[in-house]
mmCIF file with all atom_site columns, C-alpha atoms in Angstrom:
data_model
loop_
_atom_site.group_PDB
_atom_site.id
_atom_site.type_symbol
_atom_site.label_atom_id
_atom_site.label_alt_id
_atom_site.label_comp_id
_atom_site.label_asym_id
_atom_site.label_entity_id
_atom_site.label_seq_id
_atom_site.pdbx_PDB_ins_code
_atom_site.Cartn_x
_atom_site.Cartn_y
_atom_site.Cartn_z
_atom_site.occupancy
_atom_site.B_iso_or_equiv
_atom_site.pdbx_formal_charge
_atom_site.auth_seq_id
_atom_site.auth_comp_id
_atom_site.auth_asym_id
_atom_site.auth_atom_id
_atom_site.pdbx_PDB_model_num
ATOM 1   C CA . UNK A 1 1   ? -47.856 46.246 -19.557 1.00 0.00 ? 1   UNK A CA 1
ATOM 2   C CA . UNK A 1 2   ? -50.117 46.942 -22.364 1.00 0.00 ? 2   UNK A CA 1
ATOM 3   C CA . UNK A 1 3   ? -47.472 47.313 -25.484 1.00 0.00 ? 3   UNK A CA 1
ATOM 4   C CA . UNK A 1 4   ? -44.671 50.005 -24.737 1.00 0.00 ? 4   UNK A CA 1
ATOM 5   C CA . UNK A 1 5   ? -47.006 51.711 -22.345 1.00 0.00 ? 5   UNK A CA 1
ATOM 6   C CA . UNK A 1 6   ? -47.102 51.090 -18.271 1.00 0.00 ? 6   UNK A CA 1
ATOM 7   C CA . UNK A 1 7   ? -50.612 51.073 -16.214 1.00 0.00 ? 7   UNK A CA 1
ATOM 8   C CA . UNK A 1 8   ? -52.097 51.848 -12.808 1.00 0.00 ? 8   UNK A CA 1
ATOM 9   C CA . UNK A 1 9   ? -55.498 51.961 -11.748 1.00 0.00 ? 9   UNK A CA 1
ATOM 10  C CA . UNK A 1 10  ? -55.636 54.628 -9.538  1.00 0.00 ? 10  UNK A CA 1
ATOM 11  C CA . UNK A 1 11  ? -58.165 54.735 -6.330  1.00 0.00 ? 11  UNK A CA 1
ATOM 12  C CA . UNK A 1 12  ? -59.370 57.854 -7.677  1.00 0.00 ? 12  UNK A CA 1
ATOM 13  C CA . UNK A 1 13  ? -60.516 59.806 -10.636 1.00 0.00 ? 13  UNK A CA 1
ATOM 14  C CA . UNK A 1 14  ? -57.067 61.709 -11.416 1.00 0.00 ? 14  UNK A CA 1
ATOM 15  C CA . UNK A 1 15  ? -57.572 65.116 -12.972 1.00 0.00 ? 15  UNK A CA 1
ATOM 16  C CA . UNK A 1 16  ? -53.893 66.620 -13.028 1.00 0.00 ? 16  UNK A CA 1
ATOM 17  C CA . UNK A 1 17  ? -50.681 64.651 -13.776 1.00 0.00 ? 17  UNK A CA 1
ATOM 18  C CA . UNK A 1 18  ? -47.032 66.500 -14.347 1.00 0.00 ? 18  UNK A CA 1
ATOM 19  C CA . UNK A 1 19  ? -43.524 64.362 -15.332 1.00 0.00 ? 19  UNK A CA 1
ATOM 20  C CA . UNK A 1 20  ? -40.886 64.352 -12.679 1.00 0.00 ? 20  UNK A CA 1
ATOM 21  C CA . UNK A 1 21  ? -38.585 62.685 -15.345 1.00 0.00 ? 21  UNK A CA 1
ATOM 22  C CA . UNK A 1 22  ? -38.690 59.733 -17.807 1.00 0.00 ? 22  UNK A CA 1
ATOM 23  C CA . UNK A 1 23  ? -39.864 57.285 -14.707 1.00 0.00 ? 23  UNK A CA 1
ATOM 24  C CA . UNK A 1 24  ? -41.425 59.204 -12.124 1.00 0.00 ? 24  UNK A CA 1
ATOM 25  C CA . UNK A 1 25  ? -44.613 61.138 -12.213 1.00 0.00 ? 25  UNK A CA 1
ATOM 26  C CA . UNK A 1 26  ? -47.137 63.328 -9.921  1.00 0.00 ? 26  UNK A CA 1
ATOM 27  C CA . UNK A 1 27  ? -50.827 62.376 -10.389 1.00 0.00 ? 27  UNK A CA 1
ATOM 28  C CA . UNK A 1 28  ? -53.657 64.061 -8.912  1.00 0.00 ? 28  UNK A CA 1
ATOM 29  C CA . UNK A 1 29  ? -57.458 64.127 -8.235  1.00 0.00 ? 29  UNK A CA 1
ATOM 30  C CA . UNK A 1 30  ? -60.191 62.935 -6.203  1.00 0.00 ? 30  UNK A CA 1
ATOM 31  C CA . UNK A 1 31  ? -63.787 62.481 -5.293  1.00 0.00 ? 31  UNK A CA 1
ATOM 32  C CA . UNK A 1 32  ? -65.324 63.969 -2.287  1.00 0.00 ? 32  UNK A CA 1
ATOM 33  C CA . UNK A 1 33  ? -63.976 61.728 0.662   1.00 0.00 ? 33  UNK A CA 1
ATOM 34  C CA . UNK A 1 34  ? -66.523 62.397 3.345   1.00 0.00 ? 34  UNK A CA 1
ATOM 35  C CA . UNK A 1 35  ? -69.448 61.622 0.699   1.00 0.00 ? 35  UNK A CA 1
ATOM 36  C CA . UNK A 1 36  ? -67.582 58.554 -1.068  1.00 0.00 ? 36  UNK A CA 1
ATOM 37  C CA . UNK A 1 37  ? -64.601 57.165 0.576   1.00 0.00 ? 37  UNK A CA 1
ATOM 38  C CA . UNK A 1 38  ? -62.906 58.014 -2.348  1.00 0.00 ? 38  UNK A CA 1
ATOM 39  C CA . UNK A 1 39  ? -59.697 60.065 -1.749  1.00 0.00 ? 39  UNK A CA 1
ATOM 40  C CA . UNK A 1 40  ? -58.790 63.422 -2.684  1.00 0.00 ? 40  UNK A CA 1
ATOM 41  C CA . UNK A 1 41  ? -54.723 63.233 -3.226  1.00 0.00 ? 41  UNK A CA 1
ATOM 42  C CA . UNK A 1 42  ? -51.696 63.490 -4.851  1.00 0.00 ? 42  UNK A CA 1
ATOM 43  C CA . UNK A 1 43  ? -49.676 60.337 -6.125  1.00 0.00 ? 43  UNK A CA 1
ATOM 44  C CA . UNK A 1 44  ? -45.873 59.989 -6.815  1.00 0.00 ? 44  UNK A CA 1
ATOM 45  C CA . UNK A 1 45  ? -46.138 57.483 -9.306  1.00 0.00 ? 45  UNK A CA 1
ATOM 46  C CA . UNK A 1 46  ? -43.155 55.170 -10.612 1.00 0.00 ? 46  UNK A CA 1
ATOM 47  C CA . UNK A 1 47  ? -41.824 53.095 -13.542 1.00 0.00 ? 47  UNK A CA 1
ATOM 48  C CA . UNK A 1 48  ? -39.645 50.650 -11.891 1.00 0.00 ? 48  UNK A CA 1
ATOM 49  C CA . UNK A 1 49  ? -38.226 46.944 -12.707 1.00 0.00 ? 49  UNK A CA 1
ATOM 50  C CA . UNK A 1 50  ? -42.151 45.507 -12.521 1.00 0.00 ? 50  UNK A CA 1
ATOM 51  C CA . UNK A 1 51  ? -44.525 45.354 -15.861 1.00 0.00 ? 51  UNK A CA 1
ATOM 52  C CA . UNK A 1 52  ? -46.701 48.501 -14.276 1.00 0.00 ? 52  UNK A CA 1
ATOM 53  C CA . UNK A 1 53  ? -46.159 51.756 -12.776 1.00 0.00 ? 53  UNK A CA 1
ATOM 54  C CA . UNK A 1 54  ? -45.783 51.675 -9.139  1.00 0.00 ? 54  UNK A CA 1
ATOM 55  C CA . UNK A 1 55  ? -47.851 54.234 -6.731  1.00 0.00 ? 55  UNK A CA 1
ATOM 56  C CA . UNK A 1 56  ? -44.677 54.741 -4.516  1.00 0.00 ? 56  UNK A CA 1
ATOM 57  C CA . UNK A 1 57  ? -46.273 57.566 -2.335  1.00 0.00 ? 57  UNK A CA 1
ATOM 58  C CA . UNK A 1 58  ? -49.017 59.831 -1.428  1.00 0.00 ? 58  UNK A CA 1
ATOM 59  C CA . UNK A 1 59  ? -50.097 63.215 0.135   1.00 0.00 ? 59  UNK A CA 1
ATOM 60  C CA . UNK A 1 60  ? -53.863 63.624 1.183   1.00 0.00 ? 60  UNK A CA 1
ATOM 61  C CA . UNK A 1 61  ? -56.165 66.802 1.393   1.00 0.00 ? 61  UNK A CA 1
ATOM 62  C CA . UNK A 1 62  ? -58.924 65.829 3.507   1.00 0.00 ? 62  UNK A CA 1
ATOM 63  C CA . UNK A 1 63  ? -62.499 66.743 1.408   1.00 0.00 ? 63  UNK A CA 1
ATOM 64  C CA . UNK A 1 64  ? -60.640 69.121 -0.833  1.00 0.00 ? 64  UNK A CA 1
ATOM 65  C CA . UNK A 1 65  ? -60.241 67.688 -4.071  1.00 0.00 ? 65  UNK A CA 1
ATOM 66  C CA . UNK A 1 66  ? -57.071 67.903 -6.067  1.00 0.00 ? 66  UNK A CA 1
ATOM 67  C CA . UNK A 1 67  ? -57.889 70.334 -9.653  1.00 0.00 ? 67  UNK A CA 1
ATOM 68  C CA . UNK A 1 68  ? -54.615 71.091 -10.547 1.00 0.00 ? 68  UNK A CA 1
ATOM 69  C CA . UNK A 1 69  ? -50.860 71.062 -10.026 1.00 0.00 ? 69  UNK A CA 1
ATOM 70  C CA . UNK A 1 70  ? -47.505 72.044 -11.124 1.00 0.00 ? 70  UNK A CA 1
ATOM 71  C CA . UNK A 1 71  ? -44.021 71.312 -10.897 1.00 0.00 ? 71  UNK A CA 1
ATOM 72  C CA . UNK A 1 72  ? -41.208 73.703 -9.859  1.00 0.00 ? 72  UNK A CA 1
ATOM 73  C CA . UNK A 1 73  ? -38.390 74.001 -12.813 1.00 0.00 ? 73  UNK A CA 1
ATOM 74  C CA . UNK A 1 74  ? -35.411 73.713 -10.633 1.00 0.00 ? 74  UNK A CA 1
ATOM 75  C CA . UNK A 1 75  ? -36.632 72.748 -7.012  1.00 0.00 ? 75  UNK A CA 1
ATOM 76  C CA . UNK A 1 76  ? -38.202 69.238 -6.021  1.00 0.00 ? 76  UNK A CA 1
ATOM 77  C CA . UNK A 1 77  ? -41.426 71.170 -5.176  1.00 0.00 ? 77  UNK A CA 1
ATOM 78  C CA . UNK A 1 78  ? -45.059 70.610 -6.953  1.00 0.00 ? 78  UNK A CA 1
ATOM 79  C CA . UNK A 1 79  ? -47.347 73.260 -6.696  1.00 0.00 ? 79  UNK A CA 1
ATOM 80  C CA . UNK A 1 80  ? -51.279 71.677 -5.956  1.00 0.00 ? 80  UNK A CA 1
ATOM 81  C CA . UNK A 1 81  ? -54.291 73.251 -6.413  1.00 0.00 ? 81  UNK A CA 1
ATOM 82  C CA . UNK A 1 82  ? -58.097 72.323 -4.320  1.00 0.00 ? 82  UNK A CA 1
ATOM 83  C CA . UNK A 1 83  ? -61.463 73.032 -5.244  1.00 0.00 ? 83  UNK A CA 1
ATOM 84  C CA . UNK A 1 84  ? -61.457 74.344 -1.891  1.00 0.00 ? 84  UNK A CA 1
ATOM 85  C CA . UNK A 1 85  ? -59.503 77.522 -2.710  1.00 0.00 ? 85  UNK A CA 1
ATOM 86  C CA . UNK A 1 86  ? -56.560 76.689 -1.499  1.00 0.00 ? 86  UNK A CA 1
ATOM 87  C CA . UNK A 1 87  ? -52.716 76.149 -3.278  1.00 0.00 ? 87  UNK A CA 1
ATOM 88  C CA . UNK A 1 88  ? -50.526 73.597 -1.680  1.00 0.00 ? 88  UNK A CA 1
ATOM 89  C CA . UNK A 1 89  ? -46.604 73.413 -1.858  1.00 0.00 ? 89  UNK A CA 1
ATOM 90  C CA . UNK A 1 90  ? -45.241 69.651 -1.720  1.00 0.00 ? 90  UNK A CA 1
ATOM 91  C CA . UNK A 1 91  ? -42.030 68.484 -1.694  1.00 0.00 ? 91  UNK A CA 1
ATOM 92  C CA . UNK A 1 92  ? -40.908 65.120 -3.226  1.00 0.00 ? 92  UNK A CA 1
ATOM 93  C CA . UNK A 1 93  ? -38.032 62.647 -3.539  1.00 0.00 ? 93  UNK A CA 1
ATOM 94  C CA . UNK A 1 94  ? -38.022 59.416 -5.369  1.00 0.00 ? 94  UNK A CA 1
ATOM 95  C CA . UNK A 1 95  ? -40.027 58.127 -2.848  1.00 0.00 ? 95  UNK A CA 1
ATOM 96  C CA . UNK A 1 96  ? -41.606 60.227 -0.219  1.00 0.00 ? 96  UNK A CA 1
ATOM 97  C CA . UNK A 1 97  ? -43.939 63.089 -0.834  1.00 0.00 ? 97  UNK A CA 1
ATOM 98  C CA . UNK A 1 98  ? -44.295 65.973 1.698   1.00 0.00 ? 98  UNK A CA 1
ATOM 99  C CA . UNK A 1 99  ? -46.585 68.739 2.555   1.00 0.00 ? 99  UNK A CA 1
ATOM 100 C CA . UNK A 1 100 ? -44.660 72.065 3.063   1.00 0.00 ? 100 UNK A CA 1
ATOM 101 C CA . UNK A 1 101 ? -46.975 74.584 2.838   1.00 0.00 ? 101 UNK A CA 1
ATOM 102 C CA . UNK A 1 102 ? -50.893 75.809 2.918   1.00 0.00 ? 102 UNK A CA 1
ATOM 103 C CA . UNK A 1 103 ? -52.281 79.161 1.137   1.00 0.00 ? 103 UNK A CA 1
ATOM 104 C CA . UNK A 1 104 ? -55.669 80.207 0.834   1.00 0.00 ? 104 UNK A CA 1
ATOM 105 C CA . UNK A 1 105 ? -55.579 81.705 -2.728  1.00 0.00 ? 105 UNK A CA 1
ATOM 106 C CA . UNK A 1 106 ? -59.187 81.849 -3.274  1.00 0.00 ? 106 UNK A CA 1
ATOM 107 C CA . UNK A 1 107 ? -62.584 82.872 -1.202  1.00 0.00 ? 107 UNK A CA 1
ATOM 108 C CA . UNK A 1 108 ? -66.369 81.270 -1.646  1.00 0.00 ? 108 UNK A CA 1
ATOM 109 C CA . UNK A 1 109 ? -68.803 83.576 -3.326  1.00 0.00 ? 109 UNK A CA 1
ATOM 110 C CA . UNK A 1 110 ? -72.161 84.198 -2.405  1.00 0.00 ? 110 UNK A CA 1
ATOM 111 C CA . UNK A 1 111 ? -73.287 80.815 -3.170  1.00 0.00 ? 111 UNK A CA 1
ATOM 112 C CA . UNK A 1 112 ? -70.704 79.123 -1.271  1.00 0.00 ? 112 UNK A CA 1
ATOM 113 C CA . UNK A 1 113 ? -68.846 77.953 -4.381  1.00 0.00 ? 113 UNK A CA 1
ATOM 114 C CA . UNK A 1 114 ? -65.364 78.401 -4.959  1.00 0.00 ? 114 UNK A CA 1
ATOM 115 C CA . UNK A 1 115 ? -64.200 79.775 -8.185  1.00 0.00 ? 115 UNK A CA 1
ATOM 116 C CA . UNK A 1 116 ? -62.124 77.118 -10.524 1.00 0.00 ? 116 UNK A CA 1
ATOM 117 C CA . UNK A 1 117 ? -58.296 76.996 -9.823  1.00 0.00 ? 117 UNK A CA 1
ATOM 118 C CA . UNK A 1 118 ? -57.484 74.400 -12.041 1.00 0.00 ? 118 UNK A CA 1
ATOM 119 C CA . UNK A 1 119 ? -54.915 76.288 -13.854 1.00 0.00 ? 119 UNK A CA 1
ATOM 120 C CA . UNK A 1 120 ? -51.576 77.009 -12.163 1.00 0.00 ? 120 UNK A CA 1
ATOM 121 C CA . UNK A 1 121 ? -48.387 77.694 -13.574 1.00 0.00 ? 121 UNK A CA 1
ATOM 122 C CA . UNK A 1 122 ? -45.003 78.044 -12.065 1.00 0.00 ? 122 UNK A CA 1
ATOM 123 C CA . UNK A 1 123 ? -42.467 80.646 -13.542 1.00 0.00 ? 123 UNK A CA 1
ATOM 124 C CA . UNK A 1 124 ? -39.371 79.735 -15.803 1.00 0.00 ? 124 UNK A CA 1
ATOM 125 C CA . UNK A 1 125 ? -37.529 81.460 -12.452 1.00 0.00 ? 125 UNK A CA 1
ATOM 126 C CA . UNK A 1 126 ? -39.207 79.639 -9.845  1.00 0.00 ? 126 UNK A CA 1
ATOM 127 C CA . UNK A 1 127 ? -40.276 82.929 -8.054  1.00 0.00 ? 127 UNK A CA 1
ATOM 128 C CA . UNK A 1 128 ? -43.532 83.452 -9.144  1.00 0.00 ? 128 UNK A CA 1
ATOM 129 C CA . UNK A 1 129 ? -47.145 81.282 -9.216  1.00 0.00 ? 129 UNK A CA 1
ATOM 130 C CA . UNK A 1 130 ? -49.473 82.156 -12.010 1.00 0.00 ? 130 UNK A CA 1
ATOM 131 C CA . UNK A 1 131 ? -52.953 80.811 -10.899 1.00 0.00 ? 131 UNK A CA 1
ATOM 132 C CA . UNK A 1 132 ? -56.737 81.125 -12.782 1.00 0.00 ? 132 UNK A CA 1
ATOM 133 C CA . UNK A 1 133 ? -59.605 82.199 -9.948  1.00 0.00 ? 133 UNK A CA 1
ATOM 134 C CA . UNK A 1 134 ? -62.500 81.994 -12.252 1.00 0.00 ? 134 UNK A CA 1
ATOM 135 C CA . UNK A 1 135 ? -61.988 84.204 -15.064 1.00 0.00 ? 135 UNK A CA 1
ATOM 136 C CA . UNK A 1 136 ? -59.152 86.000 -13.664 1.00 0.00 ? 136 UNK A CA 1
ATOM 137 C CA . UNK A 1 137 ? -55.399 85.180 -13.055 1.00 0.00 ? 137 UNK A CA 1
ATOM 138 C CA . UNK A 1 138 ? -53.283 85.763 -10.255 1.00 0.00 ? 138 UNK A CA 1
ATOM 139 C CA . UNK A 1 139 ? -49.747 86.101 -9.716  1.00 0.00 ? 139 UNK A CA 1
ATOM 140 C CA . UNK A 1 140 ? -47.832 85.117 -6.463  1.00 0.00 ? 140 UNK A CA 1
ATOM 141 C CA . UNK A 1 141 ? -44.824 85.379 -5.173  1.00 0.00 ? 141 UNK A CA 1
ATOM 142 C CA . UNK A 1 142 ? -43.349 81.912 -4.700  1.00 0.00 ? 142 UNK A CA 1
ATOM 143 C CA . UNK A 1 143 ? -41.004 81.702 -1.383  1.00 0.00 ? 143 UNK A CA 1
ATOM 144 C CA . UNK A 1 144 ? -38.346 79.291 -0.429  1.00 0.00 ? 144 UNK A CA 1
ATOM 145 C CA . UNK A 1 145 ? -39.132 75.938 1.541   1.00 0.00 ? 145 UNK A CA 1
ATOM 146 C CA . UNK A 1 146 ? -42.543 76.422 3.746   1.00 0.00 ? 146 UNK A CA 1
ATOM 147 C CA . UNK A 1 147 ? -42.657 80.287 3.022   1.00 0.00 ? 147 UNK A CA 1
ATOM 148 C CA . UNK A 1 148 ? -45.543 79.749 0.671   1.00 0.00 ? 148 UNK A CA 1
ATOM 149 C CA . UNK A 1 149 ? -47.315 82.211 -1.362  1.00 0.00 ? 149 UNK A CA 1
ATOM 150 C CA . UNK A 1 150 ? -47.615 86.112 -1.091  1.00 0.00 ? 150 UNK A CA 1
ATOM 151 C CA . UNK A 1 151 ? -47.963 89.012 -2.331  1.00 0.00 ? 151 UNK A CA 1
ATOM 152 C CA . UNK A 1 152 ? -51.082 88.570 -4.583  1.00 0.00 ? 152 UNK A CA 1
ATOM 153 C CA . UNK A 1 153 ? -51.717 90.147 -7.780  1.00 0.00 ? 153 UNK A CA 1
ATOM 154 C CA . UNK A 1 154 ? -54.808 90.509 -10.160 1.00 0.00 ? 154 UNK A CA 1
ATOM 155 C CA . UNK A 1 155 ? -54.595 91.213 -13.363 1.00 0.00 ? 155 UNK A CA 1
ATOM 156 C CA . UNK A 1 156 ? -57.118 93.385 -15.360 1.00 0.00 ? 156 UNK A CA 1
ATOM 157 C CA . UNK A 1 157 ? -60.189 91.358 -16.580 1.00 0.00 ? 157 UNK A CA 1
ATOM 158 C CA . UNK A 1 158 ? -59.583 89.978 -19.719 1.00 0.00 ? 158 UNK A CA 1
ATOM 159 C CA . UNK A 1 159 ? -61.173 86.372 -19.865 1.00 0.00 ? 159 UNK A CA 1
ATOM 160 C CA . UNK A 1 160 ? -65.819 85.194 -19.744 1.00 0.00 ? 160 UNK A CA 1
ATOM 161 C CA . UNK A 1 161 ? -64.998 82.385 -18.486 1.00 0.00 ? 161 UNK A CA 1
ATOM 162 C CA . UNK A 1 162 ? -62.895 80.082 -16.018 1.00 0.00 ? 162 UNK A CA 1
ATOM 163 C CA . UNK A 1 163 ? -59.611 79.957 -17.107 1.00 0.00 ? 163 UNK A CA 1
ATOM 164 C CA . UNK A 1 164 ? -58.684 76.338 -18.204 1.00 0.00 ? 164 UNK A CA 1
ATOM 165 C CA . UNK A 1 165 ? -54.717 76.784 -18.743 1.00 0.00 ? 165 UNK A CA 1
ATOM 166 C CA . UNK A 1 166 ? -51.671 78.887 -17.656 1.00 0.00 ? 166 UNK A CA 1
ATOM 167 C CA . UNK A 1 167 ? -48.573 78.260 -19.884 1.00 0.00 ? 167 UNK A CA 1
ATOM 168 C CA . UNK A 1 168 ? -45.382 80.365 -19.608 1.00 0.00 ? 168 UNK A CA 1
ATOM 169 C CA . UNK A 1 169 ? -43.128 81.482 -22.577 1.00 0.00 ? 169 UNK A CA 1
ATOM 170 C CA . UNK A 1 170 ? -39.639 81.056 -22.607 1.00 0.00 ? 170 UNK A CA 1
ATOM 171 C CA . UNK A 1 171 ? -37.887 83.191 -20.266 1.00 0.00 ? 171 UNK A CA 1
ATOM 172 C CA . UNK A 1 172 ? -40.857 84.178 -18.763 1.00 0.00 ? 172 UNK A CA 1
ATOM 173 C CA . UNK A 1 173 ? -41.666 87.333 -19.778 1.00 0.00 ? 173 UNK A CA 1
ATOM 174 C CA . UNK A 1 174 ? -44.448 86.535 -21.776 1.00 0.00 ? 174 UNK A CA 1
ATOM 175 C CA . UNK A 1 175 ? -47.433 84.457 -20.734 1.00 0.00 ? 175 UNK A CA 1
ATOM 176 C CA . UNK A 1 176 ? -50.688 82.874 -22.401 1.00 0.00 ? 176 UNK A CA 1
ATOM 177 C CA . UNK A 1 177 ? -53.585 82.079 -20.938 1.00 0.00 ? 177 UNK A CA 1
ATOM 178 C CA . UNK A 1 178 ? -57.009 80.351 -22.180 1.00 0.00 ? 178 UNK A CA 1
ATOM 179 C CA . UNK A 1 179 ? -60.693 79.643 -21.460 1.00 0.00 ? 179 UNK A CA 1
ATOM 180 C CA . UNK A 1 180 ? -63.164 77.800 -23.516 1.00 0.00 ? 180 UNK A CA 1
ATOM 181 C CA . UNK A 1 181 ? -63.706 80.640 -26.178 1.00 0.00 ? 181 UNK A CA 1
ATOM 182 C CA . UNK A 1 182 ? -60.454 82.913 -25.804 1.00 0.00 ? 182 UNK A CA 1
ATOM 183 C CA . UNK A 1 183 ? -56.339 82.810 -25.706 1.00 0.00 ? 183 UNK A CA 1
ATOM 184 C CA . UNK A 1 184 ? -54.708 86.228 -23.922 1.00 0.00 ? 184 UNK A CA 1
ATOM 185 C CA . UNK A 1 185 ? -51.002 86.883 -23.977 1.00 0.00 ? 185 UNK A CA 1
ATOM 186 C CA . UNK A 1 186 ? -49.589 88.701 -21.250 1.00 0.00 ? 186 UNK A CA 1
ATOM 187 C CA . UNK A 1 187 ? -46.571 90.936 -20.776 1.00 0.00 ? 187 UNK A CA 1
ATOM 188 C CA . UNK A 1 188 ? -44.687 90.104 -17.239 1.00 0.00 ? 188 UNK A CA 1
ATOM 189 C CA . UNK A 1 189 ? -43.297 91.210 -15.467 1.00 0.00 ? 189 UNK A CA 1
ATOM 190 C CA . UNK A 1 190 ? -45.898 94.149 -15.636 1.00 0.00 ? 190 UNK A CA 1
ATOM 191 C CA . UNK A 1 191 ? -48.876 92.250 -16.196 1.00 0.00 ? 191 UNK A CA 1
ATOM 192 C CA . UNK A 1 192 ? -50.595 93.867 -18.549 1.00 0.00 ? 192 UNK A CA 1
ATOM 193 C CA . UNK A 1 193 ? -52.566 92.197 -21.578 1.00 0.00 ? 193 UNK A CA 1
ATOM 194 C CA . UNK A 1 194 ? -50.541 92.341 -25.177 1.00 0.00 ? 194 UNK A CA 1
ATOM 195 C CA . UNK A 1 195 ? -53.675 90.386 -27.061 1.00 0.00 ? 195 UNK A CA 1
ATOM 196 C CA . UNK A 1 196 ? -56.654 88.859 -26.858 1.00 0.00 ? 196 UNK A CA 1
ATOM 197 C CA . UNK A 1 197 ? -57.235 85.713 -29.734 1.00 0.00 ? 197 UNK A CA 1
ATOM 198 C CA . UNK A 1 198 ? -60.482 84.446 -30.172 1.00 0.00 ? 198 UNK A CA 1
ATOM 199 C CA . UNK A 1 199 ? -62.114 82.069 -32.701 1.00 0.00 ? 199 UNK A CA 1
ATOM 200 C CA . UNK A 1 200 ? -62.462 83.289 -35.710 1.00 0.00 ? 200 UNK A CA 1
ATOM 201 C CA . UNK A 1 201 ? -60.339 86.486 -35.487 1.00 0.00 ? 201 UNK A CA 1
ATOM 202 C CA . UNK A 1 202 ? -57.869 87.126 -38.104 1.00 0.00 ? 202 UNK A CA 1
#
């Protein structure tokens, strides 16, 4: 215990982290396990009785590192992106964590790379995934249980560079997203771009 705040070293570089509640928490990340040993995984972390948090759980992903993740608003669901172009559905208690579903969301370019997914975004409603694929974002239609995603949708090219963050408004029927040099809102549930915000604009 390090003052009023609660520690764990992790077994991994963590690059994603969401609050379940007050005392439980989903942390993510990794580091290439076939070249390194070191894991690429999700962590249900705790604060219980003891002086530090408590790693109570874990789901792995094999070599696909963990870049983003996000929980459900009503469900006990998180939402888990890989650099492998894939989105993952897990379930959770207070002390299991559980893989429930698998969706490629994202194919290798020419060079073999992946485009970034590290910004994902689940919907006020709980029906709908907003995810960044480079410098585009997605929506998908968010089913019940295992169902997974479907029904993908692009929307028109506003964004130069990867998309860094996905953040819905209120009820959902706006939505903002940003890259290194620009901030778009979005009108849902038709998806099309209300403004575009850059540095130095008015």
């Amino acid at each position: 215990q390090r003052g009023d705040a609660r520690y764990r070293r992790l077994t991994y570089p963590p690059t994603a982290a969401a609050a379940i509640s007050g005392v439980s928490y989903v942390v993510g990340g990794g580091g290439g396990k076939a070249k390194t040993g070191v894991p690429n995984r999700i962590t249900l972390v705790a604060r219980e009785a003891k002086p530090d948090l408590q790693e109570v759980a874990h789901v792995d992903f094999d070599d696909d590192r963990v870049v983003g993740l996000a929980l459900h608003p009503s469900e006990k669901l998180c939402v888990v992106t890989t650099s492998g172009g894939a989105t993952h559905g897990c379930s959770y208690t207070d002390t299991e964590l559980k893989k429930e579903f698998t969706t490629t969301t994202a194919k290798a370019g020419p060079d073999g790379e992946f485009p970034s997914q590290r910004a994902v975004a689940v919907g006020p409603k709980g029906d709908q995934v907003a995810l960044g694929m480079g410098d585009k974002v997605v929506l998908w239609k968010l089913g019940k249980g295992a169902t997974g995603l479907s029904d993908q949708r692009v929307l028109e090219s506003a964004h130069k560079d990867p998309v860094k963050e996905i953040v819905y408004m209120g009820d959902g029927k706006k939505m903002v997203s940003i890259d290194d040099s620009s901030c778009v809102v979005w009108e849902l549930p038709a998806g099309k771009r209300a403004c575009l915000g850059k540095p130095g604009m008015g």
